[in-house]
Amino acid sequence: SQVARRAKEGASYPASAVTHTFQVGAEVLGVAIGPRGSNVRRVKDMPGVYGVDIQSDGTVRVVAATEEAAAAARDHLDIVAESFPLDPTEVGPFIGRAGKQIMELQQLSGCRMTVVAEDEDGEE
């Protein structure tokens, strides 16, 4: 990663740089990174962001020029997983015809939604 590489090379960020370090759950680490690192690249390209480092344990470090830039980067990477039960009769209407309802909900909320079936014991 850029942050780790700069540290190894002895490069430093300005003394005024702002660092946000936080944890992302293992179940959403791939979402934070994005397909082939696309989400990380998008955040690195944000104005004022110097670097992003995501460790395999879910530790995320963002280094930016300002508190605002660091907070904006964190907003893109700090993924939270929430789940809620649906009665089997509610799944169809939740998804909608051809997935239209769930796609609209995702677009309006900015959330990624997946439907996971559970067995009779409540296990996925």
PDB file of C-alpha atoms in Angstrom:
ATOM      1  CA  SER A   1       0.000   0.000   0.000  1.00  0.00           C
ATOM      2  CA  GLN A   2       1.018   3.597  -0.506  1.00  0.00           C
ATOM      3  CA  VAL A   3       1.111   4.388   3.225  1.00  0.00           C
ATOM      4  CA  ALA A   4       3.209   1.293   4.036  1.00  0.00           C
ATOM      5  CA  ARG A   5       5.498   1.838   1.033  1.00  0.00           C
ATOM      6  CA  ARG A   6       6.144   5.479   1.981  1.00  0.00           C
ATOM      7  CA  ALA A   7       6.926   4.417   5.551  1.00  0.00           C
ATOM      8  CA  LYS A   8       9.404   1.784   4.310  1.00  0.00           C
ATOM      9  CA  GLU A   9      11.042   4.280   1.972  1.00  0.00           C
ATOM     10  CA  GLY A  10      11.474   6.706   4.840  1.00  0.00           C
ATOM     11  CA  ALA A  11       9.111   9.202   3.246  1.00  0.00           C
ATOM     12  CA  SER A  12       6.972  11.187   5.589  1.00  0.00           C
ATOM     13  CA  TYR A  13       3.798  13.142   5.335  1.00  0.00           C
ATOM     14  CA  PRO A  14       3.587  16.774   6.371  1.00  0.00           C
ATOM     15  CA  ALA A  15       3.530  17.274  10.137  1.00  0.00           C
ATOM     16  CA  SER A  16       0.026  18.694   9.731  1.00  0.00           C
ATOM     17  CA  ALA A  17      -1.277  15.477   8.114  1.00  0.00           C
ATOM     18  CA  VAL A  18      -4.356  13.957   9.725  1.00  0.00           C
ATOM     19  CA  THR A  19      -4.494  10.203  10.314  1.00  0.00           C
ATOM     20  CA  HIS A  20      -7.657   8.207  10.940  1.00  0.00           C
ATOM     21  CA  THR A  21      -7.184   4.587  12.024  1.00  0.00           C
ATOM     22  CA  PHE A  22     -10.209   2.326  12.434  1.00  0.00           C
ATOM     23  CA  GLN A  23     -11.333  -1.296  12.166  1.00  0.00           C
ATOM     24  CA  VAL A  24     -13.479  -2.862   9.464  1.00  0.00           C
ATOM     25  CA  GLY A  25     -15.084  -6.232  10.139  1.00  0.00           C
ATOM     26  CA  ALA A  26     -13.692  -9.265   8.340  1.00  0.00           C
ATOM     27  CA  GLU A  27     -17.096  -9.932   6.758  1.00  0.00           C
ATOM     28  CA  VAL A  28     -17.009  -6.579   4.926  1.00  0.00           C
ATOM     29  CA  LEU A  29     -13.278  -6.200   4.269  1.00  0.00           C
ATOM     30  CA  GLY A  30     -13.740  -7.116   0.601  1.00  0.00           C
ATOM     31  CA  VAL A  31     -16.455  -4.486   0.238  1.00  0.00           C
ATOM     32  CA  ALA A  32     -14.165  -1.830   1.740  1.00  0.00           C
ATOM     33  CA  ILE A  33     -11.391  -2.757  -0.696  1.00  0.00           C
ATOM     34  CA  GLY A  34     -13.724  -3.090  -3.689  1.00  0.00           C
ATOM     35  CA  PRO A  35     -13.367  -5.242  -6.792  1.00  0.00           C
ATOM     36  CA  ARG A  36      -9.649  -5.383  -7.628  1.00  0.00           C
ATOM     37  CA  GLY A  37      -9.020  -2.529  -5.173  1.00  0.00           C
ATOM     38  CA  SER A  38     -11.347  -0.093  -6.950  1.00  0.00           C
ATOM     39  CA  ASN A  39     -12.775   1.429  -3.768  1.00  0.00           C
ATOM     40  CA  VAL A  40      -9.304   2.018  -2.295  1.00  0.00           C
ATOM     41  CA  ARG A  41      -8.119   3.596  -5.562  1.00  0.00           C
ATOM     42  CA  ARG A  42     -11.196   5.846  -5.641  1.00  0.00           C
ATOM     43  CA  VAL A  43     -10.486   7.017  -2.063  1.00  0.00           C
ATOM     44  CA  LYS A  44      -6.783   7.588  -2.807  1.00  0.00           C
ATOM     45  CA  ASP A  45      -7.843   9.836  -5.698  1.00  0.00           C
ATOM     46  CA  MET A  46     -10.009  12.004  -3.434  1.00  0.00           C
ATOM     47  CA  PRO A  47      -8.728  15.566  -2.956  1.00  0.00           C
ATOM     48  CA  GLY A  48      -6.452  15.872   0.058  1.00  0.00           C
ATOM     49  CA  VAL A  49      -5.949  12.141   0.633  1.00  0.00           C
ATOM     50  CA  TYR A  50      -2.272  11.181   0.865  1.00  0.00           C
ATOM     51  CA  GLY A  51      -2.641   7.459   1.409  1.00  0.00           C
ATOM     52  CA  VAL A  52      -4.755   4.487   2.460  1.00  0.00           C
ATOM     53  CA  ASP A  53      -3.529   1.271   4.048  1.00  0.00           C
ATOM     54  CA  ILE A  54      -5.803  -1.698   4.764  1.00  0.00           C
ATOM     55  CA  GLN A  55      -4.377  -4.636   6.705  1.00  0.00           C
ATOM     56  CA  SER A  56      -5.679  -8.207   6.544  1.00  0.00           C
ATOM     57  CA  ASP A  57      -6.902  -7.916  10.160  1.00  0.00           C
ATOM     58  CA  GLY A  58      -9.273  -5.103   9.099  1.00  0.00           C
ATOM     59  CA  THR A  59      -7.191  -2.190  10.386  1.00  0.00           C
ATOM     60  CA  VAL A  60      -7.618   0.768   8.041  1.00  0.00           C
ATOM     61  CA  ARG A  61      -5.337   3.809   8.125  1.00  0.00           C
ATOM     62  CA  VAL A  62      -6.132   6.953   6.141  1.00  0.00           C
ATOM     63  CA  VAL A  63      -3.654   9.844   5.926  1.00  0.00           C
ATOM     64  CA  ALA A  64      -4.947  13.151   4.576  1.00  0.00           C
ATOM     65  CA  ALA A  65      -4.176  16.844   4.405  1.00  0.00           C
ATOM     66  CA  THR A  66      -7.184  17.917   6.455  1.00  0.00           C
ATOM     67  CA  GLU A  67      -9.662  16.543   8.966  1.00  0.00           C
ATOM     68  CA  GLU A  68     -12.400  16.962   6.338  1.00  0.00           C
ATOM     69  CA  ALA A  69     -10.470  14.949   3.735  1.00  0.00           C
ATOM     70  CA  ALA A  70      -9.694  12.193   6.276  1.00  0.00           C
ATOM     71  CA  ALA A  71     -13.341  12.064   7.367  1.00  0.00           C
ATOM     72  CA  ALA A  72     -14.564  11.880   3.759  1.00  0.00           C
ATOM     73  CA  ALA A  73     -12.148   9.024   3.045  1.00  0.00           C
ATOM     74  CA  ARG A  74     -13.241   7.221   6.199  1.00  0.00           C
ATOM     75  CA  ASP A  75     -16.900   7.594   5.189  1.00  0.00           C
ATOM     76  CA  HIS A  76     -16.119   5.643   2.008  1.00  0.00           C
ATOM     77  CA  LEU A  77     -14.174   2.870   3.750  1.00  0.00           C
ATOM     78  CA  ASP A  78     -15.840   2.431   7.158  1.00  0.00           C
ATOM     79  CA  ILE A  79     -18.266  -0.307   6.117  1.00  0.00           C
ATOM     80  CA  VAL A  80     -20.844  -1.560   8.595  1.00  0.00           C
ATOM     81  CA  ALA A  81     -22.754  -4.819   8.203  1.00  0.00           C
ATOM     82  CA  GLU A  82     -26.276  -4.951   9.551  1.00  0.00           C
ATOM     83  CA  SER A  83     -28.715  -7.787   9.213  1.00  0.00           C
ATOM     84  CA  PHE A  84     -32.370  -8.154   9.933  1.00  0.00           C
ATOM     85  CA  PRO A  85     -34.752 -11.074   9.607  1.00  0.00           C
ATOM     86  CA  LEU A  86     -37.447 -11.236   6.975  1.00  0.00           C
ATOM     87  CA  ASP A  87     -40.356 -13.590   7.056  1.00  0.00           C
ATOM     88  CA  PRO A  88     -40.132 -15.865   4.006  1.00  0.00           C
ATOM     89  CA  THR A  89     -43.353 -14.281   2.694  1.00  0.00           C
ATOM     90  CA  GLU A  90     -41.668 -10.827   2.753  1.00  0.00           C
ATOM     91  CA  VAL A  91     -38.591 -11.744   0.723  1.00  0.00           C
ATOM     92  CA  GLY A  92     -40.281 -11.504  -2.690  1.00  0.00           C
ATOM     93  CA  PRO A  93     -41.771  -8.034  -2.110  1.00  0.00           C
ATOM     94  CA  PHE A  94     -38.468  -6.847  -0.581  1.00  0.00           C
ATOM     95  CA  ILE A  95     -36.533  -7.871  -3.681  1.00  0.00           C
ATOM     96  CA  GLY A  96     -39.288  -6.879  -6.114  1.00  0.00           C
ATOM     97  CA  ARG A  97     -39.960  -7.984  -9.657  1.00  0.00           C
ATOM     98  CA  ALA A  98     -36.628  -8.553 -11.443  1.00  0.00           C
ATOM     99  CA  GLY A  99     -34.846  -7.115  -8.369  1.00  0.00           C
ATOM    100  CA  LYS A 100     -36.232  -3.631  -9.020  1.00  0.00           C
ATOM    101  CA  GLN A 101     -37.247  -2.906  -5.402  1.00  0.00           C
ATOM    102  CA  ILE A 102     -33.921  -3.903  -3.829  1.00  0.00           C
ATOM    103  CA  MET A 103     -31.974  -2.024  -6.531  1.00  0.00           C
ATOM    104  CA  GLU A 104     -34.006   1.119  -5.824  1.00  0.00           C
ATOM    105  CA  LEU A 105     -33.452   0.744  -2.070  1.00  0.00           C
ATOM    106  CA  GLN A 106     -29.702   0.371  -2.634  1.00  0.00           C
ATOM    107  CA  GLN A 107     -29.585   3.427  -4.859  1.00  0.00           C
ATOM    108  CA  LEU A 108     -31.565   5.604  -2.436  1.00  0.00           C
ATOM    109  CA  SER A 109     -29.703   4.446   0.675  1.00  0.00           C
ATOM    110  CA  GLY A 110     -26.201   4.065  -0.726  1.00  0.00           C
ATOM    111  CA  CYS A 111     -26.152   0.621   0.897  1.00  0.00           C
ATOM    112  CA  ARG A 112     -25.287  -2.724  -0.626  1.00  0.00           C
ATOM    113  CA  MET A 113     -27.936  -5.296   0.236  1.00  0.00           C
ATOM    114  CA  THR A 114     -27.812  -9.050  -0.009  1.00  0.00           C
ATOM    115  CA  VAL A 115     -30.443 -11.602   0.889  1.00  0.00           C
ATOM    116  CA  VAL A 116     -29.128 -14.711   2.611  1.00  0.00           C
ATOM    117  CA  ALA A 117     -31.320 -17.721   3.291  1.00  0.00           C
ATOM    118  CA  GLU A 118     -31.138 -19.376   6.696  1.00  0.00           C
ATOM    119  CA  ASP A 119     -31.872 -22.985   7.482  1.00  0.00           C
ATOM    120  CA  GLU A 120     -34.398 -24.035  10.126  1.00  0.00           C
ATOM    121  CA  ASP A 121     -31.767 -23.628  12.876  1.00  0.00           C
ATOM    122  CA  GLY A 122     -31.138 -19.984  11.931  1.00  0.00           C
ATOM    123  CA  GLU A 123     -27.760 -20.756  10.341  1.00  0.00           C
ATOM    124  CA  GLU A 124     -26.767 -19.150   7.031  1.00  0.00           C
TER     125      GLU A 124
END
